[in-house]
Short mmCIF file of C-alpha atoms and ligand atoms in Angstrom, two decimals:
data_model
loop_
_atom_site.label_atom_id
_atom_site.label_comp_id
_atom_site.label_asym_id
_atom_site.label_seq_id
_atom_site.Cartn_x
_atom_site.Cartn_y
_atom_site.Cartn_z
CA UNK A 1 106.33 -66.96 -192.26
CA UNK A 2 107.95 -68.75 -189.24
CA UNK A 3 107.16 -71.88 -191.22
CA UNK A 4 109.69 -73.45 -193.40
CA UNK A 5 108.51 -74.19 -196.93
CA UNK A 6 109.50 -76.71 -199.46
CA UNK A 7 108.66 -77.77 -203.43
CA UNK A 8 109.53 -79.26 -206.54
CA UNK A 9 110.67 -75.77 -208.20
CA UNK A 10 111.36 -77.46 -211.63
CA UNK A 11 109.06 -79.07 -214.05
CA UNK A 12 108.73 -83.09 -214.16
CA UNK A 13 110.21 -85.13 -216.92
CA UNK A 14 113.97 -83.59 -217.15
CA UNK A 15 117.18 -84.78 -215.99
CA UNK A 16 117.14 -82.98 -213.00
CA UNK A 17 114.88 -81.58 -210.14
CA UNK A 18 115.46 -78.93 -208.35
CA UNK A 19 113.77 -78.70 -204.81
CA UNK A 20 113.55 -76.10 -202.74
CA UNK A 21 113.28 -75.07 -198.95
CA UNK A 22 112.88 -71.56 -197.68
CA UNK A 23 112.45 -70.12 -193.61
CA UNK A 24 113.99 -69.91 -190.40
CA UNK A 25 114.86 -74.00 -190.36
CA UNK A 26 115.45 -74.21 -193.52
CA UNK A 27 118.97 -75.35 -193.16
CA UNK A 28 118.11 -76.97 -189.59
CA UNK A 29 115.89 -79.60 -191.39
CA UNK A 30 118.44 -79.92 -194.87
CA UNK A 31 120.92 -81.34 -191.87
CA UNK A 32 118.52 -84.05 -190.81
CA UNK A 33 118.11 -85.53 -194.35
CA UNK A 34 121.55 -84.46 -196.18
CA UNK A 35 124.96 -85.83 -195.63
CA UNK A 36 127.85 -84.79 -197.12
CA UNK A 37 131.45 -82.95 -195.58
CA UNK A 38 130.30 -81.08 -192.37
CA UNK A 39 127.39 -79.97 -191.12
CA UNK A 40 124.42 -78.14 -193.49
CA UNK A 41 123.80 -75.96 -190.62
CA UNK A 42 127.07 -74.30 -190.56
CA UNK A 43 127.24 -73.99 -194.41
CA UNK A 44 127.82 -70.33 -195.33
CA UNK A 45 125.62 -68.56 -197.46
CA UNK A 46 126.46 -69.04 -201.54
CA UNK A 47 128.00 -72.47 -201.16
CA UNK A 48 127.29 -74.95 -203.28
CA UNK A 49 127.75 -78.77 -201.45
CA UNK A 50 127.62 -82.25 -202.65
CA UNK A 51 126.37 -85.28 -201.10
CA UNK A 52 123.63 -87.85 -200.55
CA UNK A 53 119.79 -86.84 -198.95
CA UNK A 54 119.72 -90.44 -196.81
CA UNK A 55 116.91 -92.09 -195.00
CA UNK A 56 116.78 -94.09 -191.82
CA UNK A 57 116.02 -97.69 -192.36
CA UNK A 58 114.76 -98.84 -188.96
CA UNK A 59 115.23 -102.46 -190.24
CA UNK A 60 119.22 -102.28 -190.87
CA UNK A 61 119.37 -99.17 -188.21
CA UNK A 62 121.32 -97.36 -190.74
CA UNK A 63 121.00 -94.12 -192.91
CA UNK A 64 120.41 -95.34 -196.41
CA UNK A 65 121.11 -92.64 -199.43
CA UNK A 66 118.24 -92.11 -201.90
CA UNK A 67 120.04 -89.73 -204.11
CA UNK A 68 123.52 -88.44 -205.13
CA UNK A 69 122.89 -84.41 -204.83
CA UNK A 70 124.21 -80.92 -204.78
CA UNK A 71 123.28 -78.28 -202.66
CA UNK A 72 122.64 -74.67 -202.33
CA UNK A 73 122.55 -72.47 -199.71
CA UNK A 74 121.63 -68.74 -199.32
CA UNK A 75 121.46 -67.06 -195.95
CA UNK A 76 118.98 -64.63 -194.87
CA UNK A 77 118.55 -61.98 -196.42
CA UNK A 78 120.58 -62.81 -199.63
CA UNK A 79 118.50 -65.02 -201.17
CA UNK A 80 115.60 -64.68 -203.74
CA UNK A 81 113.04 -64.97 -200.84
CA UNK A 82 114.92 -62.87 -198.10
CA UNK A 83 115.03 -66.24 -195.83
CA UNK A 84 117.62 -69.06 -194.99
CA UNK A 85 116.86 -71.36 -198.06
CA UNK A 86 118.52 -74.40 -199.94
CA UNK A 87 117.91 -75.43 -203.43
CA UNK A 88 118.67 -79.38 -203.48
CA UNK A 89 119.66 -80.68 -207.05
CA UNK A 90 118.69 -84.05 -207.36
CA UNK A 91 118.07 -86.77 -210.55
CA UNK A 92 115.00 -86.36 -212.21
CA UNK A 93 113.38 -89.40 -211.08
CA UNK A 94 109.29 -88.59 -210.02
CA UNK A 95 109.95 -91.50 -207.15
CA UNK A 96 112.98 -89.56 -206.17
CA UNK A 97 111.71 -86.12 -205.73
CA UNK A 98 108.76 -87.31 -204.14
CA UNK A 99 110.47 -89.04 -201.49
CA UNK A 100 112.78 -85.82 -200.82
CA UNK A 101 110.19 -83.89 -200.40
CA UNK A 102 108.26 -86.45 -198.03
CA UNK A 103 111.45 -86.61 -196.16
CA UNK A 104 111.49 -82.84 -196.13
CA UNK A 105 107.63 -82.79 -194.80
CA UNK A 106 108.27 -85.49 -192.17
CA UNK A 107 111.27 -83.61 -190.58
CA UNK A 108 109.42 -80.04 -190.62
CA UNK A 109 108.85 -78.22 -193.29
CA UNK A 110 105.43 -77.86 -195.20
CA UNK A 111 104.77 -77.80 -198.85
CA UNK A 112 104.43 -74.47 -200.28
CA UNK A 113 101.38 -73.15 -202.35
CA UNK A 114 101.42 -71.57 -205.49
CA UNK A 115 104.00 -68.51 -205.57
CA UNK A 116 104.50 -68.96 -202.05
CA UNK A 117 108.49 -68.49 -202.14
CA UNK A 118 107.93 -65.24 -204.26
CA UNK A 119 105.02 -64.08 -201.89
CA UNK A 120 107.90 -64.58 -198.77
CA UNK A 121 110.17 -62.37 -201.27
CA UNK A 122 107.60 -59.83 -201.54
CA UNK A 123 106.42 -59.68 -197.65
CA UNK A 124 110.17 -59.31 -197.25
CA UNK A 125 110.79 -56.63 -199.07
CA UNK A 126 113.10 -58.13 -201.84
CA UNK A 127 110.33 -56.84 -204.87
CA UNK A 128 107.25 -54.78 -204.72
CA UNK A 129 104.56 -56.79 -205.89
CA UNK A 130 104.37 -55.78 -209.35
CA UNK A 131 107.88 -57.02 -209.98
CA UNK A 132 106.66 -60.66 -207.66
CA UNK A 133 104.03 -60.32 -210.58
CA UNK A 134 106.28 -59.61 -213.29
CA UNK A 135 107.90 -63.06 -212.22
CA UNK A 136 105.25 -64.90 -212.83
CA UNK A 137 104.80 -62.89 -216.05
CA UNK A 138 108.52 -64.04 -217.19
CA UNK A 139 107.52 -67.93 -216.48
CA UNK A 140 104.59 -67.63 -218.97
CA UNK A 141 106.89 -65.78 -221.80
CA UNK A 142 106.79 -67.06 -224.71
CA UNK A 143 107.62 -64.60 -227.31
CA UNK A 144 110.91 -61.76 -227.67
CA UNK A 145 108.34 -59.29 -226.65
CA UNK A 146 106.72 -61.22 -223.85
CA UNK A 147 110.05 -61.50 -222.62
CA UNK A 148 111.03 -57.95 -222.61
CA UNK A 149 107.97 -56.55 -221.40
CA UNK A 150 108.54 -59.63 -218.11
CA UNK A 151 112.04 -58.37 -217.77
CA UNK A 152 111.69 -54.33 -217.78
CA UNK A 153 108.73 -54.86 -215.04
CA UNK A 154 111.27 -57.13 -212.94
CA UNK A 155 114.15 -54.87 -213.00
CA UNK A 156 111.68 -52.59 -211.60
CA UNK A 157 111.05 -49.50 -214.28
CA UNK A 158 106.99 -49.63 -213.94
CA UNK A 159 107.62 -49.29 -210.29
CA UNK A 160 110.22 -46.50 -210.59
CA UNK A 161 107.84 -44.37 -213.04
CA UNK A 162 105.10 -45.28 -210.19
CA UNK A 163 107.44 -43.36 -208.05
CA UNK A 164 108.08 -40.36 -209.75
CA UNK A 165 104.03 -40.18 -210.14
CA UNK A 166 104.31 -40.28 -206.32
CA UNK A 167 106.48 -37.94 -205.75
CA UNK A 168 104.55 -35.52 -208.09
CA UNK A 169 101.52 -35.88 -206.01
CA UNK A 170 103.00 -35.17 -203.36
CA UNK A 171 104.43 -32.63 -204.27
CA UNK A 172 101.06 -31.58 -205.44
CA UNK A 173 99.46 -31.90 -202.19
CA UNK A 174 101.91 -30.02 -200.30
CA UNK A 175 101.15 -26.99 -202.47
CA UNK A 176 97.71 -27.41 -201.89
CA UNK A 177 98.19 -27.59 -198.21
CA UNK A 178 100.68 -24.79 -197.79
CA UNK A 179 97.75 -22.99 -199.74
CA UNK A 180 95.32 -24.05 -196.83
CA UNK A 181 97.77 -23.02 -194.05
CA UNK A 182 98.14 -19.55 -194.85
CA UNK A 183 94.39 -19.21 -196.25
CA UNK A 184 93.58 -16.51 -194.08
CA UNK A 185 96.27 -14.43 -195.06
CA UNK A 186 93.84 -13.12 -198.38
CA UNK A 187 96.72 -11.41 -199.99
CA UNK A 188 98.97 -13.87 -200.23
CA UNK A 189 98.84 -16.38 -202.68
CA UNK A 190 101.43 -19.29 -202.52
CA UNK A 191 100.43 -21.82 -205.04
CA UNK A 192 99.57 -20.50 -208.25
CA UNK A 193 96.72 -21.87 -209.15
CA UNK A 194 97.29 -22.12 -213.00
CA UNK A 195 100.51 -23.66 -212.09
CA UNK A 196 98.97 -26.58 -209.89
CA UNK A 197 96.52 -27.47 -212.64
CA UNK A 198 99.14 -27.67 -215.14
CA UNK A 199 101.08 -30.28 -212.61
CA UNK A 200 97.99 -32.15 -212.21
CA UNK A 201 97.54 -32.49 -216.20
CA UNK A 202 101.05 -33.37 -216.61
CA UNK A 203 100.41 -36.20 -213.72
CA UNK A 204 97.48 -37.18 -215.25
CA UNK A 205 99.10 -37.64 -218.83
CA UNK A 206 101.16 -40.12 -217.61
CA UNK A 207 98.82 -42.19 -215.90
CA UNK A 208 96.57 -42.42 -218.51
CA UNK A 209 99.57 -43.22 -221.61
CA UNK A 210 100.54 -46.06 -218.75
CA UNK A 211 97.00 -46.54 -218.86
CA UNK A 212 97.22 -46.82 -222.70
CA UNK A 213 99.47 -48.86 -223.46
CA UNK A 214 97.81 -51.91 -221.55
CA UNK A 215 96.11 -52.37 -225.23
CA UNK A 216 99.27 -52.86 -226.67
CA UNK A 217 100.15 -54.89 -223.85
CA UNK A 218 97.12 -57.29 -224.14
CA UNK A 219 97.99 -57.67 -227.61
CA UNK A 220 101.53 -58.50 -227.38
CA UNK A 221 100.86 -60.69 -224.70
CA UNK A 222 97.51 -62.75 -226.44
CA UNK A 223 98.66 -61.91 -229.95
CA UNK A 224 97.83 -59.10 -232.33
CA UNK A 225 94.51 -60.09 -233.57
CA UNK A 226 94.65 -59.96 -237.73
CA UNK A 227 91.47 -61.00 -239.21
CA UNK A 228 91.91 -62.31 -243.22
CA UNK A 229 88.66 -61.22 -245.31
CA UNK A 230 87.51 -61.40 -248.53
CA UNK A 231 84.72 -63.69 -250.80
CA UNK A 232 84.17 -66.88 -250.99
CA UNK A 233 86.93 -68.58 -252.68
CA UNK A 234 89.49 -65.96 -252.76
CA UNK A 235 92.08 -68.57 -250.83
CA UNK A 236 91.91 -67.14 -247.22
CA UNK A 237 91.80 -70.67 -245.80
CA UNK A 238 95.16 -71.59 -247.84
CA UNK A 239 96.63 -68.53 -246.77
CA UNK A 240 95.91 -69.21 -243.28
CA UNK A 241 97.31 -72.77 -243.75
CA UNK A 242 100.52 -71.13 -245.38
CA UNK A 243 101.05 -69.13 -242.97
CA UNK A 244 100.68 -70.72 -240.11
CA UNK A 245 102.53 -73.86 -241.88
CA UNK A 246 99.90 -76.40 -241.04
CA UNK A 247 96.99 -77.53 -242.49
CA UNK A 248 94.41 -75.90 -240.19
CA UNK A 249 91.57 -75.28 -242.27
CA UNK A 250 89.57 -77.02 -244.87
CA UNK A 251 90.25 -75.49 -248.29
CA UNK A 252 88.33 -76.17 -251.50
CA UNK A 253 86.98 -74.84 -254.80
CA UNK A 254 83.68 -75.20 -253.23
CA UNK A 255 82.26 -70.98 -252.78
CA UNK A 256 81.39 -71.19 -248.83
CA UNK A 257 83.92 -73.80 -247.39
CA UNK A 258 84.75 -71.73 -244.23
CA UNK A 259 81.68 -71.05 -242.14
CA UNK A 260 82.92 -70.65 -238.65
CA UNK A 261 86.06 -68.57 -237.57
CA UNK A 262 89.28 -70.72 -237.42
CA UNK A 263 92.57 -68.98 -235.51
CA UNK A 264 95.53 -69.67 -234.82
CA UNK A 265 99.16 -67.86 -233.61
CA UNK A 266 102.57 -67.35 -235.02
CA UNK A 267 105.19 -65.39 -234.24
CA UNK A 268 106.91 -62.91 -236.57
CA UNK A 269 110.31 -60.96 -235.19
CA UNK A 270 109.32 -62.08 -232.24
CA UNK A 271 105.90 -60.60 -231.46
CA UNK A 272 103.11 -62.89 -231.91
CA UNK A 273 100.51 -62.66 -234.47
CA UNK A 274 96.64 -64.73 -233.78
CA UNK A 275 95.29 -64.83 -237.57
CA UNK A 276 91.70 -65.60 -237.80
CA UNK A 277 90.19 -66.82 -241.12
CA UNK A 278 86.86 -66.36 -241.71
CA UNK A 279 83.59 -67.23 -243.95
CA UNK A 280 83.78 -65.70 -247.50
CA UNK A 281 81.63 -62.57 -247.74
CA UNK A 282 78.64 -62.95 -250.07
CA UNK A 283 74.87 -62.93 -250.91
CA UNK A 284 73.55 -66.12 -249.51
CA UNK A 285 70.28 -67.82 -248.10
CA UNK A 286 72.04 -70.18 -246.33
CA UNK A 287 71.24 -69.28 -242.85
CA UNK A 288 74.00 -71.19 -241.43
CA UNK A 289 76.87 -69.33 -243.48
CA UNK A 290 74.71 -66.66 -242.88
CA UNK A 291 76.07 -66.31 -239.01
CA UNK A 292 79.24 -67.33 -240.58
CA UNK A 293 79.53 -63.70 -242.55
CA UNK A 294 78.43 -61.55 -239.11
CA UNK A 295 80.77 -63.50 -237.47
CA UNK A 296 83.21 -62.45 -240.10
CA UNK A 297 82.08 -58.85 -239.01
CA UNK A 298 82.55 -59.41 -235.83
CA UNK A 299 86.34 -60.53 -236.40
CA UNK A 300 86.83 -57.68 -238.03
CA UNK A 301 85.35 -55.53 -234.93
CA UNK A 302 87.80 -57.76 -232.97
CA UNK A 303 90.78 -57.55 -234.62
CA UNK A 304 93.81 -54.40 -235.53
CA UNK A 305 95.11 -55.49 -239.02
CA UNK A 306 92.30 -56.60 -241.53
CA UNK A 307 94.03 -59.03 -244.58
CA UNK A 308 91.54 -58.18 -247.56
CA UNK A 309 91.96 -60.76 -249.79
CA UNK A 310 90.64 -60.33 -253.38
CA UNK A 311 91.26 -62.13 -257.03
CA UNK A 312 90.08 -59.72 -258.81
CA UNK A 313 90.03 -55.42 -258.45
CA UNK A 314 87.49 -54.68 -256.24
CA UNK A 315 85.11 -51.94 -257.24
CA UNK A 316 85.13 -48.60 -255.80
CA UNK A 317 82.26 -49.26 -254.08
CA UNK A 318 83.80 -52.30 -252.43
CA UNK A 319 87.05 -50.20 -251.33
CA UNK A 320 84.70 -47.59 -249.97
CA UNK A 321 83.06 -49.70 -247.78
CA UNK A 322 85.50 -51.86 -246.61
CA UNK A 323 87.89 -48.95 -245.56
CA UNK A 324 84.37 -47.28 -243.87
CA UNK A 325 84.14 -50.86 -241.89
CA UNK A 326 88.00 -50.86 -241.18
CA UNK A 327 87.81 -47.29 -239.84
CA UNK A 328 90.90 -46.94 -237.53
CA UNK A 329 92.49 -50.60 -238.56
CA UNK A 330 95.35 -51.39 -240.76
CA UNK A 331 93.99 -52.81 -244.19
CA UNK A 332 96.30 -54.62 -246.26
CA UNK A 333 94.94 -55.19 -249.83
CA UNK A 334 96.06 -58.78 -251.22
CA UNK A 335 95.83 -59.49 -254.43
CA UNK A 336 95.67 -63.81 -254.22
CA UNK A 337 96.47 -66.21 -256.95
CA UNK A 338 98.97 -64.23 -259.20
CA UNK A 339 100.31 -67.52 -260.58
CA UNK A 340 96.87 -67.58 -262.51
CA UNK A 341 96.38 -63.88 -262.83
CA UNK A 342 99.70 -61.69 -262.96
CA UNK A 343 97.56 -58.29 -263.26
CA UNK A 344 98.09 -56.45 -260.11
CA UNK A 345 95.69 -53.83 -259.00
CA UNK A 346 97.62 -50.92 -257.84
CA UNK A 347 97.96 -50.49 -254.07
CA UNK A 348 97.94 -54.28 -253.02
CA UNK A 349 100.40 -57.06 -251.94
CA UNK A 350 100.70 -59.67 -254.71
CA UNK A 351 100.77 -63.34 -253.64
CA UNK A 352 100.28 -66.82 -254.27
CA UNK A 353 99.15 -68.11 -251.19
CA UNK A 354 99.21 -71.60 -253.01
CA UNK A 355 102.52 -71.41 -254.06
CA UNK A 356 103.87 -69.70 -251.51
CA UNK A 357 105.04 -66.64 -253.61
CA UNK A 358 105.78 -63.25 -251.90
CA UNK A 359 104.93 -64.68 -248.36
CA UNK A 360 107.64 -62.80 -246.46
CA UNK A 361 106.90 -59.52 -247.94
CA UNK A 362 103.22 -60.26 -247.08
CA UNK A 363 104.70 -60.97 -243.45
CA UNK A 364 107.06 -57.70 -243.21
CA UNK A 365 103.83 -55.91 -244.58
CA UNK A 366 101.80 -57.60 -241.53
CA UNK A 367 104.55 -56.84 -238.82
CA UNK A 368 104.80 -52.76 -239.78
CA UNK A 369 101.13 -52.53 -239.80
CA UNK A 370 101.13 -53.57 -236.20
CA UNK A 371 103.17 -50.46 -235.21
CA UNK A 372 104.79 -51.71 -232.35
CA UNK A 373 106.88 -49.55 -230.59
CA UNK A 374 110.44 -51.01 -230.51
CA UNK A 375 110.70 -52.01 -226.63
CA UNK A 376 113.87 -50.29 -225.26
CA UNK A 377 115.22 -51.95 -221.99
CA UNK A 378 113.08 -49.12 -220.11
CA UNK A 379 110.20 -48.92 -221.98
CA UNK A 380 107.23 -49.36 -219.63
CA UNK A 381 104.31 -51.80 -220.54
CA UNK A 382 101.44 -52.24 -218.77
CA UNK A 383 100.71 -55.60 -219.44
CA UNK A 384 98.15 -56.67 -215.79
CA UNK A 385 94.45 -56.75 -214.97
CA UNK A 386 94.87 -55.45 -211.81
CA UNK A 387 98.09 -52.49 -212.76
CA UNK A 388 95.29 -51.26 -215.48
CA UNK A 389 91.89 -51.34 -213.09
CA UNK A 390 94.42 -48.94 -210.34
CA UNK A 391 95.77 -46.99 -213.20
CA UNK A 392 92.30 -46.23 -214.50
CA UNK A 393 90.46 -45.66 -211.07
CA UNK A 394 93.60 -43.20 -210.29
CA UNK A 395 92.75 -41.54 -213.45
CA UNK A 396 89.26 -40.94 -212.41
CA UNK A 397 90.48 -39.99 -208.73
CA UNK A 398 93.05 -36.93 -210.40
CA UNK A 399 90.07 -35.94 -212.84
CA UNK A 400 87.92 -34.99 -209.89
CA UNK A 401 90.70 -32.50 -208.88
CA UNK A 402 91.11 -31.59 -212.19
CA UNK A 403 87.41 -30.73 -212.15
CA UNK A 404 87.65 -29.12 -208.72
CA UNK A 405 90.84 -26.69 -209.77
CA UNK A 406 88.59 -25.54 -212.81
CA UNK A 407 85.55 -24.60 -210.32
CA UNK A 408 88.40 -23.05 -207.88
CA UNK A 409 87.14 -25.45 -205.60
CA UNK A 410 89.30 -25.27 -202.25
CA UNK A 411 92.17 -27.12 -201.21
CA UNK A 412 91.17 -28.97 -198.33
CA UNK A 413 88.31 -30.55 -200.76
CA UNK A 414 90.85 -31.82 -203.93
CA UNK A 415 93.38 -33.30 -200.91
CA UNK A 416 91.07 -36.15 -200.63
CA UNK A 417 90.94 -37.03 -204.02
CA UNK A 418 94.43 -36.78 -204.02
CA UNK A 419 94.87 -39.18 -201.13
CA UNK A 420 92.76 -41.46 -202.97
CA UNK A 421 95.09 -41.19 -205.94
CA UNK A 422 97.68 -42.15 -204.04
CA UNK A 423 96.63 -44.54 -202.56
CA UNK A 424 95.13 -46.41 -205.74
CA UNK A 425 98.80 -46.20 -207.23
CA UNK A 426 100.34 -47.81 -204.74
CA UNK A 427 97.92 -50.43 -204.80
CA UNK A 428 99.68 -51.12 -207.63
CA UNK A 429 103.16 -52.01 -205.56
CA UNK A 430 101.71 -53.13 -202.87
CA UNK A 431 103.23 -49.80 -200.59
CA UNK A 432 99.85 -49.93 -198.43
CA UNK A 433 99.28 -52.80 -196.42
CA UNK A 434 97.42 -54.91 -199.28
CA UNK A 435 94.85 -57.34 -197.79
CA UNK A 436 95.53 -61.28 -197.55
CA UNK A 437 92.49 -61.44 -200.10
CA UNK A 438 94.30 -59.72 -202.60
CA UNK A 439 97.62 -61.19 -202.28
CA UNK A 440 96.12 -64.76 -202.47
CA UNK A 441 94.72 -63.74 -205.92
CA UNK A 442 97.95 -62.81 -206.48
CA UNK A 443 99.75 -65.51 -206.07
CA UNK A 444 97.24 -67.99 -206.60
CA UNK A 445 98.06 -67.98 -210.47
CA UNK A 446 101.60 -68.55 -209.80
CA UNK A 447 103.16 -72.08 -210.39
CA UNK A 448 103.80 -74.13 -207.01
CA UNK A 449 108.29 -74.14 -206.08
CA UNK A 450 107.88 -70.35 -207.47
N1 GTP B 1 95.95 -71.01 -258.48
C1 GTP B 1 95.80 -70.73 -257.21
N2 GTP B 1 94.77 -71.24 -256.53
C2 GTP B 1 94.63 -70.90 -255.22
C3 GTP B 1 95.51 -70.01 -254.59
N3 GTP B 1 95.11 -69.87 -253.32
C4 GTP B 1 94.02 -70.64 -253.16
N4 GTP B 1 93.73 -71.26 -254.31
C5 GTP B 1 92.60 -72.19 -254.54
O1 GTP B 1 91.40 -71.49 -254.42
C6 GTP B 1 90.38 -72.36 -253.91
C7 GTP B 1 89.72 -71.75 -252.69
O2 GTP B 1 90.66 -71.69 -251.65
P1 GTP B 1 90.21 -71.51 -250.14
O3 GTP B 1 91.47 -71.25 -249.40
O4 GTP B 1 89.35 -72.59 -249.68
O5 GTP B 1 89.39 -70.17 -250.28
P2 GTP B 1 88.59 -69.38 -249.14
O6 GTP B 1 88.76 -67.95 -249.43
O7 GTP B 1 88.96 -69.88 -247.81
O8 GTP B 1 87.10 -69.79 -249.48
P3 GTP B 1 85.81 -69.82 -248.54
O9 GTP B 1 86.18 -70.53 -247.28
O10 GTP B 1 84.82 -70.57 -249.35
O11 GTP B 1 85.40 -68.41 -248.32
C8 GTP B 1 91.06 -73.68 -253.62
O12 GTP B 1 90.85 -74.57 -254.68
C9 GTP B 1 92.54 -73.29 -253.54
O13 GTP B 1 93.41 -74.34 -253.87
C10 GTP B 1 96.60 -69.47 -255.36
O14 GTP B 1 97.43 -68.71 -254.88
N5 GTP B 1 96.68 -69.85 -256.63
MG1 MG B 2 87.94 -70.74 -246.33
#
């Protein structure tokens, strides 16, 4: 970290292009290449300066300006990465910024890698790493949720509840150990037993609904999978058109049109939806459609709201065994083409998926199935890999001492699964020393300037 880094921190293509420099020389090497009123090395921090980044042109022997810019500067340690650092606005020109940052090289500093300026923020100490993740996380956004779930991890409420489960366990463990200390005294009992197991459920409760909710998190973050079923010719391919607004798949009077799965996203209220038509249940011989109908099966597997499309009342037969292969999903029943058939079997969403009719009702229908918990600014989402393999492994650590409290198993033999809880949690903010390994797999998914 005694290196000064620099990068493009903005995408190519816009108006402007934001560069930036962070570490100890950071403002050292901005005065070889920037000139403007004064010196950039006795800029103070939060100042904002305007000027030209020049070049020396050994031919005419004089400084010549390759951009008009504005400039930056934090000082250590109020800025985003804890270091000296300079964010220098230029125009948007490709030939421009490259040429900065050459100029930037050639005086001292080295181009970052990916996430580099966040990793500096992280080593330190201005985020724990699952808010440096949650940055990343807020870059990719896409969606209202996406967005919140980003912002609540940043602001540092996962890592706050990780806390409290900290401070629980400790508090656990010195129960245990005050136990241990005074073990010899047979009469006395200072941790009730009963008591400490009870703690140790409550603990484990919350790791595992953290634990949990990554499903929900996956989902909001890849889309909430909704399969659309039905026969052959029942419109699912026009209603996946019509919803989605674009002419995706091939539609046709033809029985059997879809044979493979076709998806797509949208968002509705601001969670995202990934619909996936599919090949029209029925007998065939066809061995090709044939894999088309298990994969329809396996969409349904796959997915958490099933869209049954019919055109005409399904038997009881047919309900029965669609709801058995639905088990735990949402169904929605849609009764398709009501333009040609107005009778509407009881229990189902009428629509015309041709003409359009009753679409947003379908859509509000679609949304409430979901059941997503309305995010409040605090909420807690576990939406990582990596927060859900500790959270799970911690789980399995505390249900060892779980196991050992019920066979009255001594202290000194839960403390160690205890430590290892502990230590698996904090994993998850990086409060141990975390390897370089992991760090670089960090970071390595992070966009270079970031
Ligand atoms: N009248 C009317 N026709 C519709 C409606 N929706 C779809 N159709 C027609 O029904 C036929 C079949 O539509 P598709 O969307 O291809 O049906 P599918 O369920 O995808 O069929 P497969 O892919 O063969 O399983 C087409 O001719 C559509 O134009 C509707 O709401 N009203
Ligand atoms: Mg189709």
């Amino acid at each position: 970290m005694n290196e000064t880094i620099c990068a493009l921190a903005t995408s190519p293509g816009g108006a402007i292009g934001i560069i930036r420099i962070s570490g100890p020389q950071a403002l050292e090497i901005l005065s070889r290449v920037f000139r403007g009123k004064g010196d950039a090395q006795t800029f103070s921090a939060n100042t904002i300066h305007y000027g030209h980044i020049v070049e020396y042109d050994a031919v005419s022997q004089h400084h010549v300006p390759i951009d008009e810019v504005m400039v930056s500067v934090f000082r250590a340690p109020y800025s985003y990465t804890g270091e000296d650092s300079a964010e220098i606005c230029c125009h948007g020109s490709r030939y421009i910024l490259n040429k900065v940052l050459a100029l930037l090289i050639e005086k001292g500093c080295r181009q970052a890698g990916p996430g580099e300026f966040t990793q500096r923020a992280y080593l330190n100490g201005k985020m724990d790493l699952s808010q440096a993740e949650a940055v990343a996380d807020l870059i990719a956004s896409t969606n209202k949720a996406t967005h919140q779930m980003a912002m609540s991890q940043l602001r540092g409420h996962f890592s706050s509840q990780l806390a409290q489960l900290r401070e629980q366990l400790l508090k656990l463990t010195s129960l245990l150990e005050l136990e241990l200390d005074f073990s010899d005294h047979e009469d006395l009992e200072f941790a009730d037993r009963s008591e400490l197991l009870e703690l140790t459920k409550t603990i484990d409760h919350q790791i595992t609904s953290l634990a949990t909710s990554f499903e929900t998190g996956q989902a909001l973050k890849q889309g909430i999978p909704v399969a659309i079923v039905g026969k052959t010719n029942v419109g699912k391919s026009t209603l996946l058109n019509r919803l989605l607004k674009d002419d995706r798949a091939i539609v046709s009077d033809i029985h059997g049109t879809t044979r493979d799965t076709i998806e797509d996203t949208i968002d509705i209220n601001g969670i995202t939806f990934r619909f996936i038509d599919t090949a029209g249940i029925r007998q065939t011989t066809d061995e090709i459609e044939q894999i088309g109908i298990s994969r329809t099966y396996a969409a349904i597997d796959k997915a958490r709201i099933i869209l049954w499309l019919i055109d005409a009342a399904p038997t009881s037969e047919e309900i029965h065994e669609m709801r058995e292969r639905c088990n735990d999903k949402s169904l929605i029943i849609i009764q398709n083409k009501i333009d040609k058939n107005p009778n509407i079997p009881e229990g189902t969403i009428a629509i015309s998926a041709k003409f359009g009719t009753n679409l947003n009702e379908l859509e509000s229908a679609i949304y409430e199935a979901a059941n997503i918990p309305t995010l409040q600014g605090n909420d807690v989402i576990v939406t990582n890999a990596r927060h859900y393999d500790a959270l799970t492994r911690a789980h399995s650590h505390l249900q060892r001492v779980l196991d050992g409290m019920a066979q009255n198993i001594s202290g000194d033999l839960l403390s160690e699964d205890l430590r290892l809880t502990l230590d698996t949690l904090a994993e998850i903010t990086g409060g141990q020393i975390t390897p370089n390994e992991v760090l670089g797999n960090i970071f390595k998914n992070f966009c270079v300037g970031k």
